[in-house]
CSV table of C-alpha atoms in Angstrom, one decimal:
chain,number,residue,atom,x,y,z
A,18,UNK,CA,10.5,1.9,3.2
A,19,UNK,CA,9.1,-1.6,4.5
A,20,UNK,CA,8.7,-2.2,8.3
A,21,UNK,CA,7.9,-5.1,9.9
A,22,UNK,CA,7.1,-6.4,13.4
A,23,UNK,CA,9.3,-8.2,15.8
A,24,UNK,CA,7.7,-11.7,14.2
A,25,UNK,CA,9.2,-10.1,10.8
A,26,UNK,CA,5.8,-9.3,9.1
A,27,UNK,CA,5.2,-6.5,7.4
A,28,UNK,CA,3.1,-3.6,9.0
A,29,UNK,CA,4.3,-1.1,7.2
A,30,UNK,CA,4.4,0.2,3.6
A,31,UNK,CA,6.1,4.0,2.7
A,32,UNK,CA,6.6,4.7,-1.1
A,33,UNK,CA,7.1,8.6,-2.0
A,34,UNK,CA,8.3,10.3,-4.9
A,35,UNK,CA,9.0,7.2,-6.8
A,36,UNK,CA,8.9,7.0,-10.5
A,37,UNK,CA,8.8,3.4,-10.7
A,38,UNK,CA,5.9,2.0,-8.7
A,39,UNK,CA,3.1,1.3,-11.9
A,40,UNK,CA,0.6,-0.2,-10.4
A,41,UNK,CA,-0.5,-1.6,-6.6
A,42,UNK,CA,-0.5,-5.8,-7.3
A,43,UNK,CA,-3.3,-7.7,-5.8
A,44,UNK,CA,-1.3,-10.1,-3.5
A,45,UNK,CA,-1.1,-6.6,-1.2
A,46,UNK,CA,-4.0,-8.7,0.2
A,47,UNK,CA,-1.7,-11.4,1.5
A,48,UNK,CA,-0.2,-8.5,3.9
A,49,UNK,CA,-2.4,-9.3,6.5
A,50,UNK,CA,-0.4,-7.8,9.4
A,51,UNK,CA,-0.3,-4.4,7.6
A,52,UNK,CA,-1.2,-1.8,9.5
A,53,UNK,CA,-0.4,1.7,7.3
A,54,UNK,CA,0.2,1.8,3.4
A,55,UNK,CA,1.2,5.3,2.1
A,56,UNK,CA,1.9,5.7,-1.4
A,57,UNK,CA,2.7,9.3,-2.3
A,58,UNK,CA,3.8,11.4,-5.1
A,59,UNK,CA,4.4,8.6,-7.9
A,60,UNK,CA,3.2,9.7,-11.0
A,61,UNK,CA,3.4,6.6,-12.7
A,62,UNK,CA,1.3,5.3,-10.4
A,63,UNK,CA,-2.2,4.3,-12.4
A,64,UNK,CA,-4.7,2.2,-12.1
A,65,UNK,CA,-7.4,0.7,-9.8
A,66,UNK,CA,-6.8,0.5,-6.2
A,67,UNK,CA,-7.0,-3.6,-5.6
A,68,UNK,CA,-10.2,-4.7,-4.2
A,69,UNK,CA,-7.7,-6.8,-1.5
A,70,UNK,CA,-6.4,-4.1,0.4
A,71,UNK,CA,-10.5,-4.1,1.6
A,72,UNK,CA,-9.9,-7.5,3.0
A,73,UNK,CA,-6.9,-6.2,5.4
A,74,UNK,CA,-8.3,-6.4,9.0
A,75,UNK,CA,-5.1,-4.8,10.5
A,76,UNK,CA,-5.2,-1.9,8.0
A,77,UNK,CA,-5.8,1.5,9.7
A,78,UNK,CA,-4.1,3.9,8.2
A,79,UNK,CA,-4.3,4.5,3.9
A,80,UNK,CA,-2.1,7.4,1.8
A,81,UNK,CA,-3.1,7.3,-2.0
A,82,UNK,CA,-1.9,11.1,-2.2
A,83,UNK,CA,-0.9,12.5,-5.7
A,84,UNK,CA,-1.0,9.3,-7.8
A,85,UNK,CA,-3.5,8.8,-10.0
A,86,UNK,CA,-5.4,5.4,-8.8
A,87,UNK,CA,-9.0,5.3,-9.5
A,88,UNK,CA,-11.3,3.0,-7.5
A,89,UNK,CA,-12.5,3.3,-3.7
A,90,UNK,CA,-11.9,0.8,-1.0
C-alpha cells in the first residue's frame, strides 16, 4: 500500500506479509515527503537497512518488524 499527498507524493509506505520484497533500495532516500515506512512480516526481506532513509526529514514513523534487516538508522 503506497499513499500519497494531495500534490501526489508519497508519504506513505505499508508492505506486510509479502514474500517478495528482497531488499529496501537506496533511492528510498529520494522519498523525501515520506512520513511512515512499515515493512512487516517479509521473510525475504535481508539486508542492511539504507543509510538514506536517515536523510528523510519528513520521516516519523519506522516498522522493520519480523524481517531480518541488519543495520540501525
Amino acid at each position: 500500500e503506497i499513499s500519497c499527498n494531495s500534490q501526489g507524493q508519497i508519504i506513505r509506505i505499508r508492505i506486510q506479509s509479502k514474500n517478495n520484497a528482497n531488499y529496501i533500495a537506496k533511492e528510498i532516500g529520494q522519498l523525501k515527503y515520506l512520513q511512515s515506512i512499515t515493512i512487516t512480516n517479509c521473510p525475504n526481506l535481508v539486508g542492511s537497512i539504507p543509510f538514506e532513509i536517515s536523510q528523510l526529514s519528513s520521516l516519523n514513523e519506522i516498522n522493520f518488524s519480523f524481517n531480518s534487516l541488519t543495520g540501525s538508522i
